[in-house]
């Protein structure tokens, strides 16, 4: 897709409805907090802000152990978590879930780690018990780290991290647990200490409602101890030099303004209350799923004819995530009926109505569109997006049962 197609050739009036799964809407007060004169990054008044951001971020992570920030996007924190704790040749087990799991695994390989994929179908994730079974067979404890994406942004599937920890414990396996919380943190619950996570990776631009450019790793005492002997060559993300000053030192200039912005975003989250934030995300996600289920009741009429004769369901719009217990409350991936190019539909939504939706990633390109519903979002925004999606479905000739937005209103009316 060309830049013009992606961003709309010519201006469509009105504010863009941005429903990509990150970056997300930035509250005006967060933008305002960054609109300030420059200040020395060693000034005591800034160190106070940096210290407060550390404390507040730890509260969101439910982490009482270590936390270090990087002036990078999430990829930097992915690298920081791997490079500081492991050594070339170490064996890692990646729980497959979609595009982001595969890419994190690739990075680990590029850093010299040996990665085994615990294969899963992208609609359901690994079956319960599969991790325990694999770990029980690793009698020599060769696997040093288990990598999992809490919320797979490419597919809208959320992993139950507490269950993953339970399976590790049941197998009596000592591997470190690494969790990517980039599109889950501050949208639904994450408990670093309680779930025995060793390394959690997060970024500023999704549930934390900030611009892109800050990322971080929460680090267990065990992972910090392991960093003493980790053998991967590192410099920019090296924790040792970051830890020489409290709360942390940055290689080079500290991105001061980003911390002022994040401080305000965290203040807003605390003012709403994390549990309320999670409940809001669950409520809005439920309404979106209700609309999709409603649209899906109007598939193409008739029975699909497969090679082996008439069979199967009517082709219809449906959730990509096939496990109701694992649906994400921050991202929804929607399968379009075969023959309908999801990117053509997205182009109509963007170029005609200024509604931006996420694309299908990797093998899902053209088959899926994604709705990001995380961060600074409320009912009018979600209902506006759903009504506009329905409008664009008409234009795209996408088979659907009209009235999905109304079904979402009814669902919200019941839950409010
Ligand atoms: N992990 C997940 C789950 C993501 O959704 C993303 C980005 O969307 C990343 C990692 C990569 O983060 P970044 O784009 O900030 O490098």
Short mmCIF file of C-alpha atoms and ligand atoms in Angstrom, two decimals:
data_model
loop_
_atom_site.label_atom_id
_atom_site.label_comp_id
_atom_site.label_asym_id
_atom_site.label_seq_id
_atom_site.Cartn_x
_atom_site.Cartn_y
_atom_site.Cartn_z
CA UNK A 1 0.00 0.00 0.00
CA UNK A 2 1.45 3.39 -0.96
CA UNK A 3 1.82 6.15 1.62
CA UNK A 4 -1.02 8.04 -0.06
CA UNK A 5 -3.33 5.06 0.06
CA UNK A 6 -2.41 4.39 3.65
CA UNK A 7 -2.83 7.90 4.90
CA UNK A 8 -5.56 9.17 2.63
CA UNK A 9 -4.90 11.08 -0.58
CA UNK A 10 -6.39 14.49 0.03
CA UNK A 11 -7.77 15.69 3.30
CA UNK A 12 -10.99 14.21 4.66
CA UNK A 13 -12.62 16.78 6.96
CA UNK A 14 -12.90 16.22 10.68
CA UNK A 15 -10.55 14.66 13.16
CA UNK A 16 -9.14 11.30 12.16
CA UNK A 17 -10.70 8.38 14.02
CA UNK A 18 -7.58 6.45 14.84
CA UNK A 19 -8.28 2.80 15.64
CA UNK A 20 -4.97 1.16 14.90
CA UNK A 21 -3.73 -1.03 17.75
CA UNK A 22 -0.97 1.39 18.65
CA UNK A 23 0.14 4.00 18.80
CA UNK A 24 -3.04 5.18 20.45
CA UNK A 25 -4.84 8.44 21.18
CA UNK A 26 -2.78 10.79 23.32
CA UNK A 27 -4.78 12.79 25.88
CA UNK A 28 -4.39 16.56 25.52
CA UNK A 29 -3.02 16.86 29.05
CA UNK A 30 -0.25 14.38 28.16
CA UNK A 31 0.67 16.41 25.08
CA UNK A 32 0.46 19.54 27.25
CA UNK A 33 2.81 18.09 29.87
CA UNK A 34 5.52 17.80 27.20
CA UNK A 35 4.97 21.36 25.99
CA UNK A 36 7.50 22.93 28.32
CA UNK A 37 10.90 24.54 28.23
CA UNK A 38 13.96 22.35 28.23
CA UNK A 39 15.54 21.50 31.57
CA UNK A 40 18.88 19.98 32.59
CA UNK A 41 18.36 16.22 32.86
CA UNK A 42 20.45 16.23 36.04
CA UNK A 43 18.30 18.93 37.69
CA UNK A 44 16.81 17.70 40.99
CA UNK A 45 13.30 18.66 39.85
CA UNK A 46 13.61 16.35 36.85
CA UNK A 47 15.13 13.51 38.91
CA UNK A 48 12.01 13.77 41.05
CA UNK A 49 9.84 13.24 37.94
CA UNK A 50 12.01 10.34 36.73
CA UNK A 51 11.79 8.71 40.15
CA UNK A 52 8.02 9.15 40.25
CA UNK A 53 7.62 7.64 36.75
CA UNK A 54 9.63 4.62 37.91
CA UNK A 55 7.37 4.20 40.94
CA UNK A 56 4.16 4.70 38.98
CA UNK A 57 5.16 2.34 36.17
CA UNK A 58 6.04 -0.32 38.74
CA UNK A 59 2.57 0.03 40.24
CA UNK A 60 1.00 -0.59 36.81
CA UNK A 61 3.29 -3.60 36.30
CA UNK A 62 2.58 -4.76 39.88
CA UNK A 63 6.33 -5.12 40.23
CA UNK A 64 8.33 -4.46 43.39
CA UNK A 65 11.65 -5.48 41.84
CA UNK A 66 13.72 -3.64 39.17
CA UNK A 67 12.70 -1.44 36.27
CA UNK A 68 14.84 0.24 33.61
CA UNK A 69 13.77 2.53 30.76
CA UNK A 70 15.30 2.92 27.32
CA UNK A 71 14.88 5.85 24.95
CA UNK A 72 13.61 3.54 22.18
CA UNK A 73 10.47 1.85 20.91
CA UNK A 74 9.48 -1.64 22.04
CA UNK A 75 12.14 -3.34 19.91
CA UNK A 76 14.82 -1.77 22.11
CA UNK A 77 13.28 -3.27 25.24
CA UNK A 78 12.92 -6.66 23.50
CA UNK A 79 16.68 -6.52 22.90
CA UNK A 80 17.46 -5.23 26.39
CA UNK A 81 15.61 -8.14 28.01
CA UNK A 82 17.43 -10.76 25.92
CA UNK A 83 20.92 -9.28 25.71
CA UNK A 84 21.35 -8.61 29.44
CA UNK A 85 20.35 -12.02 30.77
CA UNK A 86 21.35 -14.72 28.28
CA UNK A 87 24.47 -15.95 26.52
CA UNK A 88 25.01 -17.02 22.91
CA UNK A 89 23.85 -20.59 22.40
CA UNK A 90 21.33 -20.50 25.25
CA UNK A 91 18.14 -22.28 24.34
CA UNK A 92 14.89 -20.30 24.39
CA UNK A 93 11.33 -21.54 23.92
CA UNK A 94 8.99 -19.12 22.16
CA UNK A 95 5.26 -19.67 22.55
CA UNK A 96 3.93 -18.98 19.05
CA UNK A 97 0.97 -16.64 18.76
CA UNK A 98 1.44 -14.56 15.61
CA UNK A 99 3.60 -11.94 13.93
CA UNK A 100 5.05 -10.40 17.10
CA UNK A 101 6.00 -13.72 18.67
CA UNK A 102 7.78 -14.69 15.46
CA UNK A 103 9.63 -11.38 15.26
CA UNK A 104 10.80 -11.49 18.87
CA UNK A 105 12.02 -15.06 18.24
CA UNK A 106 13.91 -13.82 15.15
CA UNK A 107 15.61 -11.13 17.21
CA UNK A 108 16.68 -13.73 19.77
CA UNK A 109 18.21 -15.80 16.97
CA UNK A 110 20.03 -12.77 15.62
CA UNK A 111 21.51 -12.24 19.09
CA UNK A 112 22.94 -15.77 18.97
CA UNK A 113 20.28 -17.59 20.98
CA UNK A 114 18.88 -20.91 19.88
CA UNK A 115 15.10 -20.60 19.64
CA UNK A 116 12.59 -23.42 19.56
CA UNK A 117 9.05 -22.51 18.60
CA UNK A 118 6.27 -24.08 20.66
CA UNK A 119 4.02 -24.13 17.63
CA UNK A 120 0.43 -22.97 17.83
CA UNK A 121 -2.33 -22.15 15.44
CA UNK A 122 -2.76 -18.37 15.41
CA UNK A 123 -6.49 -18.52 16.10
CA UNK A 124 -6.23 -20.45 19.35
CA UNK A 125 -2.69 -20.35 20.68
CA UNK A 126 -1.01 -23.33 22.37
CA UNK A 127 -3.40 -25.80 24.01
CA UNK A 128 -3.47 -25.93 27.81
CA UNK A 129 -0.87 -28.42 29.03
CA UNK A 130 1.40 -28.17 25.95
CA UNK A 131 3.99 -26.06 27.73
CA UNK A 132 4.08 -28.34 30.78
CA UNK A 133 4.50 -31.38 28.52
CA UNK A 134 7.39 -29.78 26.62
CA UNK A 135 9.10 -28.66 29.82
CA UNK A 136 8.76 -32.10 31.45
CA UNK A 137 10.59 -33.58 28.46
CA UNK A 138 13.48 -31.12 28.99
CA UNK A 139 14.99 -33.22 31.76
CA UNK A 140 18.41 -31.56 31.54
CA UNK A 141 16.84 -28.10 31.84
CA UNK A 142 18.45 -26.93 28.64
CA UNK A 143 15.73 -24.34 28.05
CA UNK A 144 16.88 -21.13 29.74
CA UNK A 145 14.03 -18.81 28.85
CA UNK A 146 10.34 -19.03 27.90
CA UNK A 147 9.15 -16.14 25.76
CA UNK A 148 5.50 -15.22 25.45
CA UNK A 149 3.58 -12.25 24.07
CA UNK A 150 0.88 -11.43 26.65
CA UNK A 151 -1.37 -9.87 24.03
CA UNK A 152 -0.59 -10.83 20.45
CA UNK A 153 -1.40 -7.58 18.65
CA UNK A 154 -1.46 -9.30 15.27
CA UNK A 155 -4.25 -11.70 16.17
CA UNK A 156 -6.10 -10.30 19.19
CA UNK A 157 -5.27 -13.29 21.37
CA UNK A 158 -4.35 -12.84 25.04
CA UNK A 159 -2.34 -15.50 26.86
CA UNK A 160 -3.19 -16.46 30.45
CA UNK A 161 0.21 -15.73 32.02
CA UNK A 162 -0.82 -17.11 35.44
CA UNK A 163 -1.58 -20.47 33.75
CA UNK A 164 1.76 -20.41 31.94
CA UNK A 165 3.51 -19.90 35.29
CA UNK A 166 1.45 -22.76 36.79
CA UNK A 167 2.54 -25.11 33.98
CA UNK A 168 6.19 -24.12 34.50
CA UNK A 169 5.86 -24.80 38.23
CA UNK A 170 4.04 -28.09 37.65
CA UNK A 171 6.92 -29.22 35.45
CA UNK A 172 9.39 -27.99 38.07
CA UNK A 173 11.28 -26.11 35.36
CA UNK A 174 13.65 -23.29 36.31
CA UNK A 175 13.64 -21.32 33.00
CA UNK A 176 13.16 -17.56 33.15
CA UNK A 177 9.73 -16.30 32.09
CA UNK A 178 9.86 -13.40 29.60
CA UNK A 179 6.61 -11.59 28.81
CA UNK A 180 5.94 -8.92 26.19
CA UNK A 181 3.27 -6.62 27.67
CA UNK A 182 3.48 -4.00 24.92
CA UNK A 183 -0.19 -4.12 23.94
CA UNK A 184 -1.64 -5.39 27.23
CA UNK A 185 -0.18 -3.20 29.94
CA UNK A 186 -2.70 -0.75 31.41
CA UNK A 187 -5.45 -2.30 29.27
CA UNK A 188 -5.89 -5.51 31.21
CA UNK A 189 -4.35 -7.05 34.27
CA UNK A 190 -0.69 -7.94 34.50
CA UNK A 191 1.01 -9.04 37.75
CA UNK A 192 4.78 -9.21 37.51
CA UNK A 193 5.51 -10.33 41.09
CA UNK A 194 2.51 -12.57 41.64
CA UNK A 195 2.87 -14.42 38.33
CA UNK A 196 6.58 -15.02 38.83
CA UNK A 197 7.61 -13.14 35.70
CA UNK A 198 11.37 -12.57 35.31
CA UNK A 199 11.40 -10.07 32.46
CA UNK A 200 8.49 -7.96 31.26
CA UNK A 201 8.82 -5.74 28.22
CA UNK A 202 6.63 -2.66 27.79
CA UNK A 203 6.32 0.42 25.60
CA UNK A 204 4.91 3.91 26.02
CA UNK A 205 2.66 4.20 22.96
CA UNK A 206 -0.28 1.86 23.62
CA UNK A 207 -2.16 1.44 26.90
CA UNK A 208 0.11 4.06 28.45
CA UNK A 209 -1.29 6.68 26.04
CA UNK A 210 2.03 8.32 25.26
CA UNK A 211 4.02 9.03 22.14
CA UNK A 212 6.38 6.34 20.89
CA UNK A 213 9.93 6.51 22.19
CA UNK A 214 10.10 5.10 25.70
CA UNK A 215 10.24 1.42 26.48
CA UNK A 216 11.24 -0.54 29.53
CA UNK A 217 11.95 -3.90 31.11
CA UNK A 218 10.82 -4.95 34.54
CA UNK A 219 13.46 -7.28 35.93
CA UNK A 220 13.26 -9.90 38.69
CA UNK A 221 16.04 -10.26 41.26
CA UNK A 222 16.89 -13.57 39.60
CA UNK A 223 17.18 -12.02 36.14
CA UNK A 224 19.25 -9.16 37.54
CA UNK A 225 21.63 -11.65 39.16
CA UNK A 226 21.88 -13.57 35.86
CA UNK A 227 22.86 -10.34 34.07
CA UNK A 228 26.21 -10.44 35.93
CA UNK A 229 27.36 -13.35 33.79
CA UNK A 230 25.30 -12.90 30.60
CA UNK A 231 27.53 -13.18 27.56
CA UNK A 232 25.73 -11.36 24.75
CA UNK A 233 27.66 -8.27 23.65
CA UNK A 234 25.73 -5.12 24.51
CA UNK A 235 26.31 -1.43 24.98
CA UNK A 236 23.31 0.90 24.57
CA UNK A 237 20.95 -1.42 26.46
CA UNK A 238 23.51 -2.56 29.05
CA UNK A 239 21.97 -2.52 32.52
CA UNK A 240 25.28 -2.35 34.40
CA UNK A 241 26.01 1.21 33.41
CA UNK A 242 22.34 2.22 33.77
CA UNK A 243 22.34 1.00 37.37
CA UNK A 244 25.23 3.20 38.48
CA UNK A 245 22.82 6.01 39.41
CA UNK A 246 19.37 5.91 41.06
CA UNK A 247 16.75 5.57 39.71
CA UNK A 248 18.80 5.06 36.53
CA UNK A 249 21.32 6.58 34.19
CA UNK A 250 20.79 6.91 30.43
CA UNK A 251 23.44 6.36 27.82
CA UNK A 252 23.73 9.95 26.59
CA UNK A 253 20.97 12.51 26.99
CA UNK A 254 17.89 11.53 28.99
CA UNK A 255 14.69 12.05 26.94
CA UNK A 256 13.31 14.44 29.55
CA UNK A 257 10.11 15.46 27.78
CA UNK A 258 9.04 11.87 27.29
CA UNK A 259 9.14 11.38 31.05
CA UNK A 260 7.04 14.49 31.68
CA UNK A 261 4.46 13.06 29.25
CA UNK A 262 4.53 9.59 30.75
CA UNK A 263 4.23 11.01 34.26
CA UNK A 264 0.99 12.73 33.28
CA UNK A 265 -0.34 9.62 31.49
CA UNK A 266 0.34 7.53 34.60
CA UNK A 267 -1.30 10.17 36.79
CA UNK A 268 -4.45 9.96 34.64
CA UNK A 269 -4.47 6.15 34.88
CA UNK A 270 -4.11 6.29 38.66
CA UNK A 271 -6.86 8.90 38.93
CA UNK A 272 -9.28 6.67 36.99
CA UNK A 273 -8.08 3.63 38.96
CA UNK A 274 -6.47 0.61 37.27
CA UNK A 275 -9.46 -1.65 37.97
CA UNK A 276 -11.78 0.90 36.38
CA UNK A 277 -9.44 1.20 33.40
CA UNK A 278 -9.54 -2.58 32.95
CA UNK A 279 -13.35 -2.63 33.31
CA UNK A 280 -13.68 0.11 30.67
CA UNK A 281 -11.48 -1.84 28.26
CA UNK A 282 -13.50 -5.03 28.89
CA UNK A 283 -16.81 -3.20 28.37
CA UNK A 284 -15.75 -1.53 25.11
CA UNK A 285 -14.13 -4.72 23.79
CA UNK A 286 -17.33 -6.63 24.58
CA UNK A 287 -19.37 -4.13 22.59
CA UNK A 288 -17.01 -4.47 19.61
CA UNK A 289 -17.26 -8.26 19.71
CA UNK A 290 -21.06 -8.00 19.89
CA UNK A 291 -21.06 -5.89 16.72
CA UNK A 292 -18.81 -8.39 14.93
CA UNK A 293 -20.98 -11.34 15.95
CA UNK A 294 -24.04 -9.44 14.67
CA UNK A 295 -22.41 -8.58 11.34
CA UNK A 296 -21.39 -12.22 11.01
CA UNK A 297 -25.00 -13.36 11.11
CA UNK A 298 -25.36 -11.95 7.60
CA UNK A 299 -22.86 -13.98 5.63
CA UNK A 300 -23.23 -14.87 2.00
CA UNK A 301 -26.44 -16.79 1.54
CA UNK A 302 -25.97 -20.41 0.65
CA UNK A 303 -23.56 -23.07 1.68
CA UNK A 304 -19.88 -22.90 0.88
CA UNK A 305 -18.90 -25.46 -1.73
CA UNK A 306 -15.58 -27.04 -0.87
CA UNK A 307 -13.62 -29.44 -3.04
CA UNK A 308 -15.32 -32.37 -1.34
CA UNK A 309 -18.84 -31.04 -1.80
CA UNK A 310 -21.19 -28.69 0.01
CA UNK A 311 -20.06 -28.23 3.57
CA UNK A 312 -18.98 -25.82 6.22
CA UNK A 313 -20.46 -22.64 7.50
CA UNK A 314 -21.68 -19.74 5.44
CA UNK A 315 -18.71 -17.49 4.81
CA UNK A 316 -18.94 -14.52 7.05
CA UNK A 317 -17.19 -11.86 9.01
CA UNK A 318 -15.80 -13.37 12.19
CA UNK A 319 -13.36 -12.88 15.01
CA UNK A 320 -9.94 -14.25 14.20
CA UNK A 321 -9.47 -15.36 17.80
CA UNK A 322 -11.29 -18.67 18.09
CA UNK A 323 -11.00 -19.11 21.86
CA UNK A 324 -13.55 -17.05 23.82
CA UNK A 325 -11.41 -17.44 26.97
CA UNK A 326 -8.44 -15.80 25.24
CA UNK A 327 -10.03 -12.90 23.36
CA UNK A 328 -8.13 -9.68 23.85
CA UNK A 329 -9.65 -6.64 25.49
CA UNK A 330 -7.29 -4.28 23.68
CA UNK A 331 -7.14 -5.48 20.06
CA UNK A 332 -9.65 -7.28 17.85
CA UNK A 333 -8.66 -8.90 14.56
CA UNK A 334 -11.56 -9.47 12.18
CA UNK A 335 -11.50 -12.02 9.36
CA UNK A 336 -13.22 -10.81 6.22
CA UNK A 337 -15.17 -13.25 4.02
CA UNK A 338 -13.05 -14.84 1.31
CA UNK A 339 -12.93 -12.78 -1.85
CA UNK A 340 -13.13 -9.52 0.12
CA UNK A 341 -9.74 -7.81 0.33
CA UNK A 342 -9.44 -6.48 3.88
CA UNK A 343 -6.98 -3.80 2.69
CA UNK A 344 -9.44 -2.55 0.07
CA UNK A 345 -12.00 -2.23 2.84
CA UNK A 346 -9.48 -0.41 5.06
CA UNK A 347 -8.68 2.02 2.24
CA UNK A 348 -12.36 2.90 1.91
CA UNK A 349 -12.64 3.46 5.67
CA UNK A 350 -9.59 5.71 5.62
CA UNK A 351 -9.92 7.61 2.36
CA UNK A 352 -13.66 8.17 2.47
CA UNK A 353 -14.35 8.47 6.22
CA UNK A 354 -10.97 9.18 7.85
CA UNK A 355 -11.20 6.06 10.00
CA UNK A 356 -7.83 4.37 10.40
CA UNK A 357 -7.82 0.61 11.06
CA UNK A 358 -4.91 -1.81 11.47
CA UNK A 359 -3.85 -4.14 8.68
CA UNK A 360 -3.41 -7.90 8.76
CA UNK A 361 0.23 -8.80 9.40
CA UNK A 362 2.31 -11.49 7.73
CA UNK A 363 0.13 -14.29 6.32
CA UNK A 364 -2.98 -12.40 7.49
CA UNK A 365 -2.35 -9.49 5.07
CA UNK A 366 -5.52 -8.76 3.09
CA UNK A 367 -7.51 -11.30 5.12
CA UNK A 368 -7.87 -9.42 8.37
CA UNK A 369 -8.43 -5.91 9.60
CA UNK A 370 -7.66 -4.97 13.18
CA UNK A 371 -9.43 -2.64 15.56
CA UNK A 372 -7.30 -1.18 18.33
CA UNK A 373 -9.43 -0.38 21.37
CA UNK A 374 -6.90 0.52 24.00
CA UNK A 375 -5.86 3.61 25.84
CA UNK A 376 -7.80 6.87 25.98
CA UNK A 377 -11.11 5.63 24.61
CA UNK A 378 -14.80 5.91 25.48
CA UNK A 379 -18.24 4.84 24.27
CA UNK A 380 -18.82 7.63 21.70
CA UNK A 381 -15.47 6.95 20.08
CA UNK A 382 -16.08 3.19 19.85
CA UNK A 383 -19.67 3.60 18.63
CA UNK A 384 -18.54 6.15 16.03
CA UNK A 385 -15.91 3.72 14.79
CA UNK A 386 -18.35 0.78 14.66
CA UNK A 387 -20.97 2.78 12.77
CA UNK A 388 -18.32 3.92 10.30
CA UNK A 389 -16.99 0.38 9.87
CA UNK A 390 -20.51 -0.67 8.95
CA UNK A 391 -20.76 2.19 6.46
CA UNK A 392 -17.48 1.17 4.85
CA UNK A 393 -18.66 -2.48 4.75
CA UNK A 394 -21.57 -1.40 2.58
CA UNK A 395 -19.24 0.47 0.25
CA UNK A 396 -16.87 -2.50 0.04
CA UNK A 397 -19.70 -4.93 -0.72
CA UNK A 398 -18.76 -6.91 2.38
CA UNK A 399 -21.54 -9.39 3.25
CA UNK A 400 -22.87 -8.54 6.70
CA UNK A 401 -26.07 -8.26 8.68
CA UNK A 402 -26.78 -4.54 9.12
CA UNK A 403 -27.22 -3.22 12.65
CA UNK A 404 -23.90 -4.14 14.32
CA UNK A 405 -23.50 -0.66 15.77
CA UNK A 406 -27.02 -0.85 17.20
CA UNK A 407 -26.18 -4.25 18.72
CA UNK A 408 -23.15 -2.61 20.36
CA UNK A 409 -25.35 0.18 21.75
CA UNK A 410 -27.68 -2.45 23.20
CA UNK A 411 -24.75 -4.33 24.73
CA UNK A 412 -23.34 -1.16 26.29
CA UNK A 413 -26.78 -0.21 27.54
CA UNK A 414 -26.97 -3.54 29.34
CA UNK A 415 -23.47 -3.34 30.87
CA UNK A 416 -23.61 0.31 31.95
N1 LIG B 1 5.26 -6.50 20.73
C1 LIG B 1 3.97 -6.26 20.52
C2 LIG B 1 2.96 -7.17 21.15
C3 LIG B 1 3.58 -5.20 19.71
O1 LIG B 1 2.27 -4.96 19.50
C4 LIG B 1 4.56 -4.37 19.14
C5 LIG B 1 4.18 -3.25 18.27
O2 LIG B 1 3.06 -3.09 17.87
C6 LIG B 1 5.90 -4.65 19.40
C7 LIG B 1 6.22 -5.72 20.20
C8 LIG B 1 6.99 -3.80 18.83
O3 LIG B 1 6.96 -2.55 19.45
P1 LIG B 1 7.58 -1.29 18.73
O4 LIG B 1 6.83 -1.13 17.46
O5 LIG B 1 7.35 -0.17 19.70
O6 LIG B 1 9.03 -1.56 18.51
#
